mmCIF file of C-alpha atoms in Angstrom:
data_model
loop_
_atom_site.group_PDB
_atom_site.id
_atom_site.type_symbol
_atom_site.label_atom_id
_atom_site.label_comp_id
_atom_site.label_asym_id
_atom_site.label_seq_id
_atom_site.Cartn_x
_atom_site.Cartn_y
_atom_site.Cartn_z
ATOM 1 C CA UNK V 17 0.311 -0.010 -0.129
ATOM 2 C CA UNK V 18 2.881 2.411 0.552
ATOM 3 C CA UNK V 19 4.699 1.697 -2.296
ATOM 4 C CA UNK V 20 1.014 2.444 -3.838
ATOM 5 C CA UNK V 21 0.869 5.554 -2.788
ATOM 6 C CA UNK V 22 4.776 6.765 -3.149
ATOM 7 C CA UNK V 23 4.233 5.962 -7.125
ATOM 8 C CA UNK V 24 1.385 7.758 -6.800
ATOM 9 C CA UNK V 25 2.906 10.780 -5.641
ATOM 10 C CA UNK V 26 6.177 10.353 -7.964
ATOM 11 C CA UNK V 27 3.222 10.199 -11.106
ATOM 12 C CA UNK V 28 1.861 13.680 -9.834
ATOM 13 C CA UNK V 29 5.029 15.085 -9.197
ATOM 14 C CA UNK V 30 6.047 14.075 -13.251
ATOM 15 C CA UNK V 31 2.775 15.043 -14.498
ATOM 16 C CA UNK V 32 3.284 18.572 -12.596
ATOM 17 C CA UNK V 33 6.533 19.097 -14.400
ATOM 18 C CA UNK V 34 5.346 18.936 -17.466
ATOM 19 C CA UNK V 35 3.609 21.986 -17.077
ATOM 20 C CA UNK V 36 3.976 25.378 -17.990
ATOM 21 C CA UNK V 37 4.269 28.197 -15.621
ATOM 22 C CA UNK V 38 0.454 29.376 -15.409
ATOM 23 C CA UNK V 39 0.322 32.824 -14.901
ATOM 24 C CA UNK V 40 -3.580 35.117 -14.467
ATOM 25 C CA UNK V 41 -2.279 38.735 -15.479
ATOM 26 C CA UNK V 42 -4.278 41.637 -13.940
ATOM 27 C CA UNK V 43 -3.119 45.126 -13.850
ATOM 28 C CA UNK V 44 0.387 43.850 -11.998
ATOM 29 C CA UNK V 45 3.150 41.829 -13.248
ATOM 30 C CA UNK V 46 4.619 38.466 -12.683
ATOM 31 C CA UNK V 47 8.193 37.419 -11.783
ATOM 32 C CA UNK V 48 9.223 34.126 -13.505
ATOM 33 C CA UNK V 49 11.029 32.755 -11.189
ATOM 34 C CA UNK V 50 10.874 29.392 -12.622
ATOM 35 C CA UNK V 51 11.615 26.729 -12.139
ATOM 36 C CA UNK V 52 13.882 27.084 -15.447
ATOM 37 C CA UNK V 53 15.137 24.690 -17.272
ATOM 38 C CA UNK V 54 19.551 25.007 -17.810
ATOM 39 C CA UNK V 55 22.183 23.679 -19.848
ATOM 40 C CA UNK V 56 25.567 25.142 -20.447
ATOM 41 C CA UNK V 57 26.683 25.340 -24.270
ATOM 42 C CA UNK V 58 25.037 26.330 -27.379
ATOM 43 C CA UNK V 59 23.077 25.324 -29.570
ATOM 44 C CA UNK V 60 20.677 27.380 -31.414
ATOM 45 C CA UNK V 61 18.373 24.959 -31.898
ATOM 46 C CA UNK V 62 17.466 25.428 -28.356
ATOM 47 C CA UNK V 63 15.330 28.151 -29.046
ATOM 48 C CA UNK V 64 12.904 26.206 -30.862
ATOM 49 C CA UNK V 65 9.540 26.170 -28.819
ATOM 50 C CA UNK V 66 9.597 21.442 -30.074
ATOM 51 C CA UNK V 67 13.539 21.525 -28.367
ATOM 52 C CA UNK V 68 12.948 18.530 -25.480
ATOM 53 C CA UNK V 69 14.780 20.012 -22.324
ATOM 54 C CA UNK V 70 13.132 17.159 -20.473
ATOM 55 C CA UNK V 71 16.954 16.404 -19.420
ATOM 56 C CA UNK V 72 18.083 19.902 -18.463
ATOM 57 C CA UNK V 73 19.306 20.777 -14.658
ATOM 58 C CA UNK V 74 16.493 22.971 -12.891
ATOM 59 C CA UNK V 75 16.979 26.049 -11.301
ATOM 60 C CA UNK V 76 14.819 27.948 -9.627
ATOM 61 C CA UNK V 77 15.047 32.354 -9.991
ATOM 62 C CA UNK V 78 13.050 32.864 -6.499
ATOM 63 C CA UNK V 79 15.064 35.189 -4.521
ATOM 64 C CA UNK V 80 15.286 35.523 -0.425
ATOM 65 C CA UNK V 81 13.551 37.930 0.916
ATOM 66 C CA UNK V 82 15.577 41.204 0.686
ATOM 67 C CA UNK V 83 18.139 39.818 -1.512
ATOM 68 C CA UNK V 84 20.188 42.613 -3.435
ATOM 69 C CA UNK V 85 23.328 42.224 -5.643
ATOM 70 C CA UNK V 86 26.427 43.393 -4.031
ATOM 71 C CA UNK V 87 27.602 45.996 -6.405
ATOM 72 C CA UNK V 88 24.805 49.712 -5.959
ATOM 73 C CA UNK V 89 21.972 47.411 -4.287
ATOM 74 C CA UNK V 90 19.487 46.121 -7.223
ATOM 75 C CA UNK V 91 16.489 43.833 -5.193
ATOM 76 C CA UNK V 92 15.596 40.066 -6.129
ATOM 77 C CA UNK V 93 19.225 39.592 -6.489
ATOM 78 C CA UNK V 94 20.107 35.421 -7.022
ATOM 79 C CA UNK V 95 23.398 33.630 -7.044
ATOM 80 C CA UNK V 96 24.500 33.133 -10.542
ATOM 81 C CA UNK V 97 25.269 29.175 -11.618
ATOM 82 C CA UNK V 98 28.965 29.322 -10.669
ATOM 83 C CA UNK V 99 27.594 28.563 -6.825
ATOM 84 C CA UNK V 100 24.784 25.802 -8.720
ATOM 85 C CA UNK V 101 27.408 22.903 -9.677
ATOM 86 C CA UNK V 102 28.774 24.948 -12.534
ATOM 87 C CA UNK V 103 32.444 26.618 -10.793
ATOM 88 C CA UNK V 104 34.543 28.451 -12.560
ATOM 89 C CA UNK V 105 32.613 28.025 -16.230
ATOM 90 C CA UNK V 106 32.394 30.728 -18.327
ATOM 91 C CA UNK V 107 31.326 30.765 -22.069
ATOM 92 C CA UNK V 108 27.407 30.019 -23.281
ATOM 93 C CA UNK V 109 24.209 28.907 -21.109
ATOM 94 C CA UNK V 110 20.285 28.270 -22.278
ATOM 95 C CA UNK V 111 17.329 29.022 -19.227
ATOM 96 C CA UNK V 112 14.284 27.763 -21.233
ATOM 97 C CA UNK V 113 10.629 27.713 -19.327
ATOM 98 C CA UNK V 114 6.924 27.505 -20.759
ATOM 99 C CA UNK V 115 4.826 29.433 -19.877
ATOM 100 C CA UNK V 116 0.648 29.756 -19.862
ATOM 101 C CA UNK V 117 -0.051 33.967 -19.779
ATOM 102 C CA UNK V 118 -3.763 34.345 -19.108
ATOM 103 C CA UNK V 119 -4.333 38.053 -20.185
ATOM 104 C CA UNK V 120 -7.771 39.545 -20.525
ATOM 105 C CA UNK V 121 -9.029 39.906 -24.112
ATOM 106 C CA UNK V 122 -7.451 42.341 -26.659
ATOM 107 C CA UNK V 123 -4.504 43.422 -24.405
ATOM 108 C CA UNK V 124 -0.307 42.662 -25.225
ATOM 109 C CA UNK V 125 1.381 41.715 -23.002
ATOM 110 C CA UNK V 126 5.579 42.683 -22.784
ATOM 111 C CA UNK V 127 8.675 40.968 -21.056
ATOM 112 C CA UNK V 128 10.914 42.894 -19.034
ATOM 113 C CA UNK V 129 14.398 41.694 -19.019
ATOM 114 C CA UNK V 130 16.779 40.499 -16.636
ATOM 115 C CA UNK V 131 18.107 43.165 -15.302
ATOM 116 C CA UNK V 132 21.323 41.751 -14.361
ATOM 117 C CA UNK V 133 23.211 39.300 -16.465
ATOM 118 C CA UNK V 134 27.087 38.031 -16.910
ATOM 119 C CA UNK V 135 27.649 39.216 -19.722
ATOM 120 C CA UNK V 136 25.352 38.957 -22.875
ATOM 121 C CA UNK V 137 22.079 37.612 -23.494
ATOM 122 C CA UNK V 138 19.142 37.203 -26.322
ATOM 123 C CA UNK V 139 15.582 36.347 -25.333
ATOM 124 C CA UNK V 140 13.641 33.548 -28.166
ATOM 125 C CA UNK V 141 9.637 33.758 -27.710
ATOM 126 C CA UNK V 142 8.744 30.968 -29.099
ATOM 127 C CA UNK V 143 12.021 30.473 -30.893
ATOM 128 C CA UNK V 144 11.352 34.006 -32.001
ATOM 129 C CA UNK V 145 14.416 36.508 -31.060
ATOM 130 C CA UNK V 146 12.781 39.700 -29.302
ATOM 131 C CA UNK V 147 15.295 41.098 -27.857
ATOM 132 C CA UNK V 148 18.721 40.723 -25.836
ATOM 133 C CA UNK V 149 21.869 43.304 -24.783
ATOM 134 C CA UNK V 150 25.223 42.455 -26.726
ATOM 135 C CA UNK V 151 26.491 41.212 -30.272
ATOM 136 C CA UNK V 152 25.962 37.865 -30.478
ATOM 137 C CA UNK V 153 26.920 38.299 -34.601
ATOM 138 C CA UNK V 154 30.538 38.540 -33.090
ATOM 139 C CA UNK V 155 32.727 35.939 -31.813
ATOM 140 C CA UNK V 156 33.383 36.331 -28.924
ATOM 141 C CA UNK V 157 29.888 37.934 -28.505
ATOM 142 C CA UNK V 158 30.524 41.766 -27.884
ATOM 143 C CA UNK V 159 28.976 42.577 -24.448
ATOM 144 C CA UNK V 160 27.789 45.862 -22.737
ATOM 145 C CA UNK V 161 26.639 46.639 -19.155
ATOM 146 C CA UNK V 162 23.574 44.897 -18.123
ATOM 147 C CA UNK V 163 20.493 47.738 -17.540
ATOM 148 C CA UNK V 164 17.006 47.321 -17.274
ATOM 149 C CA UNK V 165 15.541 46.862 -20.936
ATOM 150 C CA UNK V 166 11.511 46.069 -22.116
ATOM 151 C CA UNK V 167 10.195 44.051 -24.998
ATOM 152 C CA UNK V 168 6.982 43.479 -26.884
ATOM 153 C CA UNK V 169 5.785 40.221 -27.198
ATOM 154 C CA UNK V 170 4.197 38.911 -30.250
ATOM 155 C CA UNK V 171 0.691 39.585 -30.214
ATOM 156 C CA UNK V 172 -0.675 35.651 -30.232
ATOM 157 C CA UNK V 173 0.960 35.138 -26.838
ATOM 158 C CA UNK V 174 -1.676 36.146 -24.469
ATOM 159 C CA UNK V 175 -3.926 33.011 -23.614
ATOM 160 C CA UNK V 176 -1.486 30.525 -25.065
ATOM 161 C CA UNK V 177 1.110 28.124 -23.483
ATOM 162 C CA UNK V 178 4.640 29.554 -24.513
ATOM 163 C CA UNK V 179 8.150 28.637 -24.128
ATOM 164 C CA UNK V 180 10.266 31.500 -23.402
ATOM 165 C CA UNK V 181 14.758 30.909 -24.341
ATOM 166 C CA UNK V 182 17.329 32.846 -22.881
ATOM 167 C CA UNK V 183 20.697 32.067 -24.097
ATOM 168 C CA UNK V 184 23.566 34.158 -22.416
ATOM 169 C CA UNK V 185 27.174 34.587 -22.502
ATOM 170 C CA UNK V 186 29.409 35.098 -19.536
ATOM 171 C CA UNK V 187 33.039 36.110 -20.940
ATOM 172 C CA UNK V 188 36.060 34.193 -19.221
ATOM 173 C CA UNK V 189 39.118 35.529 -17.663
ATOM 174 C CA UNK V 190 37.053 38.870 -15.848
ATOM 175 C CA UNK V 191 37.506 39.208 -11.873
ATOM 176 C CA UNK V 192 33.783 37.507 -10.576
ATOM 177 C CA UNK V 193 32.448 37.246 -7.300
ATOM 178 C CA UNK V 194 32.073 33.877 -5.964
ATOM 179 C CA UNK V 195 28.308 33.225 -7.427
ATOM 180 C CA UNK V 196 29.036 34.770 -10.638
ATOM 181 C CA UNK V 197 27.296 33.630 -13.627
ATOM 182 C CA UNK V 198 24.224 33.730 -15.600
ATOM 183 C CA UNK V 199 20.738 35.124 -15.176
ATOM 184 C CA UNK V 200 20.866 37.241 -11.257
ATOM 185 C CA UNK V 201 17.324 38.863 -12.021
ATOM 186 C CA UNK V 202 14.470 37.216 -13.488
ATOM 187 C CA UNK V 203 12.519 38.614 -16.341
ATOM 188 C CA UNK V 204 8.465 39.342 -15.525
ATOM 189 C CA UNK V 205 5.952 39.215 -17.775
ATOM 190 C CA UNK V 206 2.602 41.898 -17.256
ATOM 191 C CA UNK V 207 0.390 43.672 -19.261
ATOM 192 C CA UNK V 208 2.637 46.417 -21.563
ATOM 193 C CA UNK V 209 1.039 49.170 -18.336
ATOM 194 C CA UNK V 210 2.552 47.279 -15.640
ATOM 195 C CA UNK V 211 5.835 46.704 -17.325
ATOM 196 C CA UNK V 212 6.090 49.954 -17.837
ATOM 197 C CA UNK V 213 6.162 50.857 -14.873
ATOM 198 C CA UNK V 214 8.315 48.238 -13.452
ATOM 199 C CA UNK V 215 10.857 48.994 -16.171
ATOM 200 C CA UNK V 216 10.503 52.885 -14.902
ATOM 201 C CA UNK V 217 11.072 51.399 -10.983
ATOM 202 C CA UNK V 218 14.175 49.409 -12.450
ATOM 203 C CA UNK V 219 15.715 52.476 -14.237
ATOM 204 C CA UNK V 220 15.687 54.454 -10.800
ATOM 205 C CA UNK V 221 17.434 51.807 -8.791
ATOM 206 C CA UNK V 222 20.054 52.002 -11.429
ATOM 207 C CA UNK V 223 20.534 55.355 -12.149
ATOM 208 C CA UNK V 224 20.674 55.678 -8.543
ATOM 209 C CA UNK V 225 22.835 52.532 -7.827
ATOM 210 C CA UNK V 226 25.715 54.542 -10.268
ATOM 211 C CA UNK V 227 24.880 58.110 -9.082
ATOM 212 C CA UNK V 228 27.464 58.357 -6.789
ATOM 213 C CA UNK V 229 29.449 57.731 -10.683
ATOM 214 C CA UNK V 230 27.904 60.726 -11.820
ATOM 215 C CA UNK V 231 28.087 63.261 -9.137
ATOM 216 C CA UNK V 232 31.941 62.577 -7.443
ATOM 217 C CA UNK V 233 33.616 64.115 -11.147
ATOM 218 C CA UNK V 234 31.549 66.801 -11.142
ATOM 219 C CA UNK V 235 33.174 67.690 -8.154
ATOM 220 C CA UNK V 236 36.885 66.948 -9.306
ATOM 221 C CA UNK V 237 36.160 69.151 -12.389
ATOM 222 C CA UNK V 238 34.866 71.807 -9.938
ATOM 223 C CA UNK V 239 37.999 71.500 -7.618
ATOM 224 C CA UNK V 240 40.089 71.683 -11.208
ATOM 225 C CA UNK V 241 38.747 74.932 -12.184
ATOM 226 C CA UNK V 242 40.009 76.524 -8.724
ATOM 227 C CA UNK V 243 43.276 74.692 -9.201
ATOM 228 C CA UNK V 244 43.615 76.262 -12.120
ATOM 229 C CA UNK V 245 42.261 79.560 -11.127
ATOM 230 C CA UNK V 246 44.467 80.125 -7.899
ATOM 231 C CA UNK V 247 47.743 79.174 -10.355
ATOM 232 C CA UNK V 248 46.436 82.024 -12.253
ATOM 233 C CA UNK V 249 45.835 84.454 -9.555
ATOM 234 C CA UNK V 250 49.396 82.649 -7.466
ATOM 235 C CA UNK V 251 51.451 81.785 -10.926
ATOM 236 C CA UNK V 252 54.775 82.759 -9.444
ATOM 237 C CA UNK V 253 55.337 80.073 -6.028
ATOM 238 C CA UNK V 254 51.912 77.511 -6.332
ATOM 239 C CA UNK V 255 51.338 77.507 -10.460
ATOM 240 C CA UNK V 256 53.721 74.362 -11.779
ATOM 241 C CA UNK V 257 51.547 72.317 -8.961
ATOM 242 C CA UNK V 258 48.383 73.248 -9.602
ATOM 243 C CA UNK V 259 48.199 72.926 -13.126
ATOM 244 C CA UNK V 260 49.320 68.795 -12.461
ATOM 245 C CA UNK V 261 46.966 69.087 -9.291
ATOM 246 C CA UNK V 262 44.209 69.959 -12.192
ATOM 247 C CA UNK V 263 45.081 67.497 -14.810
ATOM 248 C CA UNK V 264 45.574 64.649 -12.046
ATOM 249 C CA UNK V 265 41.787 65.883 -10.570
ATOM 250 C CA UNK V 266 40.361 65.812 -14.824
ATOM 251 C CA UNK V 267 41.323 62.222 -15.687
ATOM 252 C CA UNK V 268 39.984 60.650 -11.989
ATOM 253 C CA UNK V 269 37.061 62.690 -13.111
ATOM 254 C CA UNK V 270 37.402 60.899 -16.309
ATOM 255 C CA UNK V 271 37.677 57.575 -14.501
ATOM 256 C CA UNK V 272 35.010 57.737 -12.742
ATOM 257 C CA UNK V 273 32.569 59.393 -14.749
ATOM 258 C CA UNK V 274 33.531 56.009 -17.603
ATOM 259 C CA UNK V 275 31.318 54.351 -14.959
ATOM 260 C CA UNK V 276 28.396 55.431 -15.406
ATOM 261 C CA UNK V 277 28.301 55.765 -19.531
ATOM 262 C CA UNK V 278 29.103 52.194 -19.413
ATOM 263 C CA UNK V 279 26.481 51.345 -17.074
ATOM 264 C CA UNK V 280 24.177 53.749 -18.255
ATOM 265 C CA UNK V 281 24.591 53.489 -21.853
ATOM 266 C CA UNK V 282 25.454 51.082 -24.787
ATOM 267 C CA UNK V 283 27.786 53.231 -26.351
ATOM 268 C CA UNK V 284 31.140 51.329 -24.440
ATOM 269 C CA UNK V 285 31.346 47.812 -24.549
ATOM 270 C CA UNK V 286 32.880 45.811 -21.892
ATOM 271 C CA UNK V 287 36.419 45.007 -23.697
ATOM 272 C CA UNK V 288 36.306 48.961 -24.250
ATOM 273 C CA UNK V 289 35.783 49.823 -21.124
ATOM 274 C CA UNK V 290 38.525 47.789 -19.893
ATOM 275 C CA UNK V 291 40.692 49.032 -22.119
ATOM 276 C CA UNK V 292 39.772 52.638 -21.422
ATOM 277 C CA UNK V 293 39.861 51.882 -17.776
ATOM 278 C CA UNK V 294 42.684 50.052 -16.803
ATOM 279 C CA UNK V 295 45.151 50.683 -19.912
ATOM 280 C CA UNK V 296 44.811 54.714 -20.179
ATOM 281 C CA UNK V 297 42.943 56.372 -17.360
ATOM 282 C CA UNK V 298 44.284 54.367 -14.098
ATOM 283 C CA UNK V 299 47.826 54.052 -15.063
ATOM 284 C CA UNK V 300 47.853 58.348 -16.040
ATOM 285 C CA UNK V 301 45.867 59.089 -13.515
ATOM 286 C CA UNK V 302 48.217 57.539 -11.122
ATOM 287 C CA UNK V 303 51.229 58.930 -12.984
ATOM 288 C CA UNK V 304 49.720 62.790 -12.887
ATOM 289 C CA UNK V 305 49.208 62.670 -9.004
ATOM 290 C CA UNK V 306 52.454 61.030 -8.356
ATOM 291 C CA UNK V 307 54.297 63.965 -10.575
ATOM 292 C CA UNK V 308 51.466 66.496 -9.121
ATOM 293 C CA UNK V 309 52.304 65.300 -5.008
ATOM 294 C CA UNK V 310 55.678 65.704 -5.760
ATOM 295 C CA UNK V 311 56.151 68.586 -7.122
#
């Protein structure tokens, strides 16, 4: 009898695993925490809705209460694949989720992209590319700073079962946290107005997280202007030091401002950011400070 009961439970669990994530959408949006199917590696066929992912791992993107990242405090943070049995892995990986979204008739759905992914990603809805971050036409993909994005979902998505697939690229060799890898904040689905509000909220959070990288450069520029003004007023004795000090302050301002440029826009790729920061601005800034204080 106990064996029959255990088999019945196992059968129910198997049926439950095959069911899509059912979502009833009102005026709110819903976090797609899964459980997702996950597998390292890359294959374009993984975007197809009929691809067999039954043997893949299951990953839950449900955050702990109050969870946030260690950098700027983005909420709903979850650990990446390094803490889920794939320590040290860098490269491609895929996430897949079956979604049954029930929305009012005539309403359009939108998707809020995962706000924090290491490092680039593409989002597919039933095999159709609807958006992403980074350029996957390059080898390896070109990476840009993670920032909030929203994508329109195909019109026939409401009241139908669909497959959401996310292709992720994590570049090797970069300095990482122990829980690095892949999606750290679950995407969200909802009616277009609800997603628009959540999108604005994520942008406010992102701007506040990096606002210091915009305020500090402004302060350094003002100090540089003050140093140059004093150099003009006291040319005999202090002018050489003050001019060198102004140069050091301006280089420091550029270094800090470059952080905001990278995380608030797609002007600069991750590779360009590394060159500008580590090859140009940091060495030149350090040299300028040494020269100024030596004087």
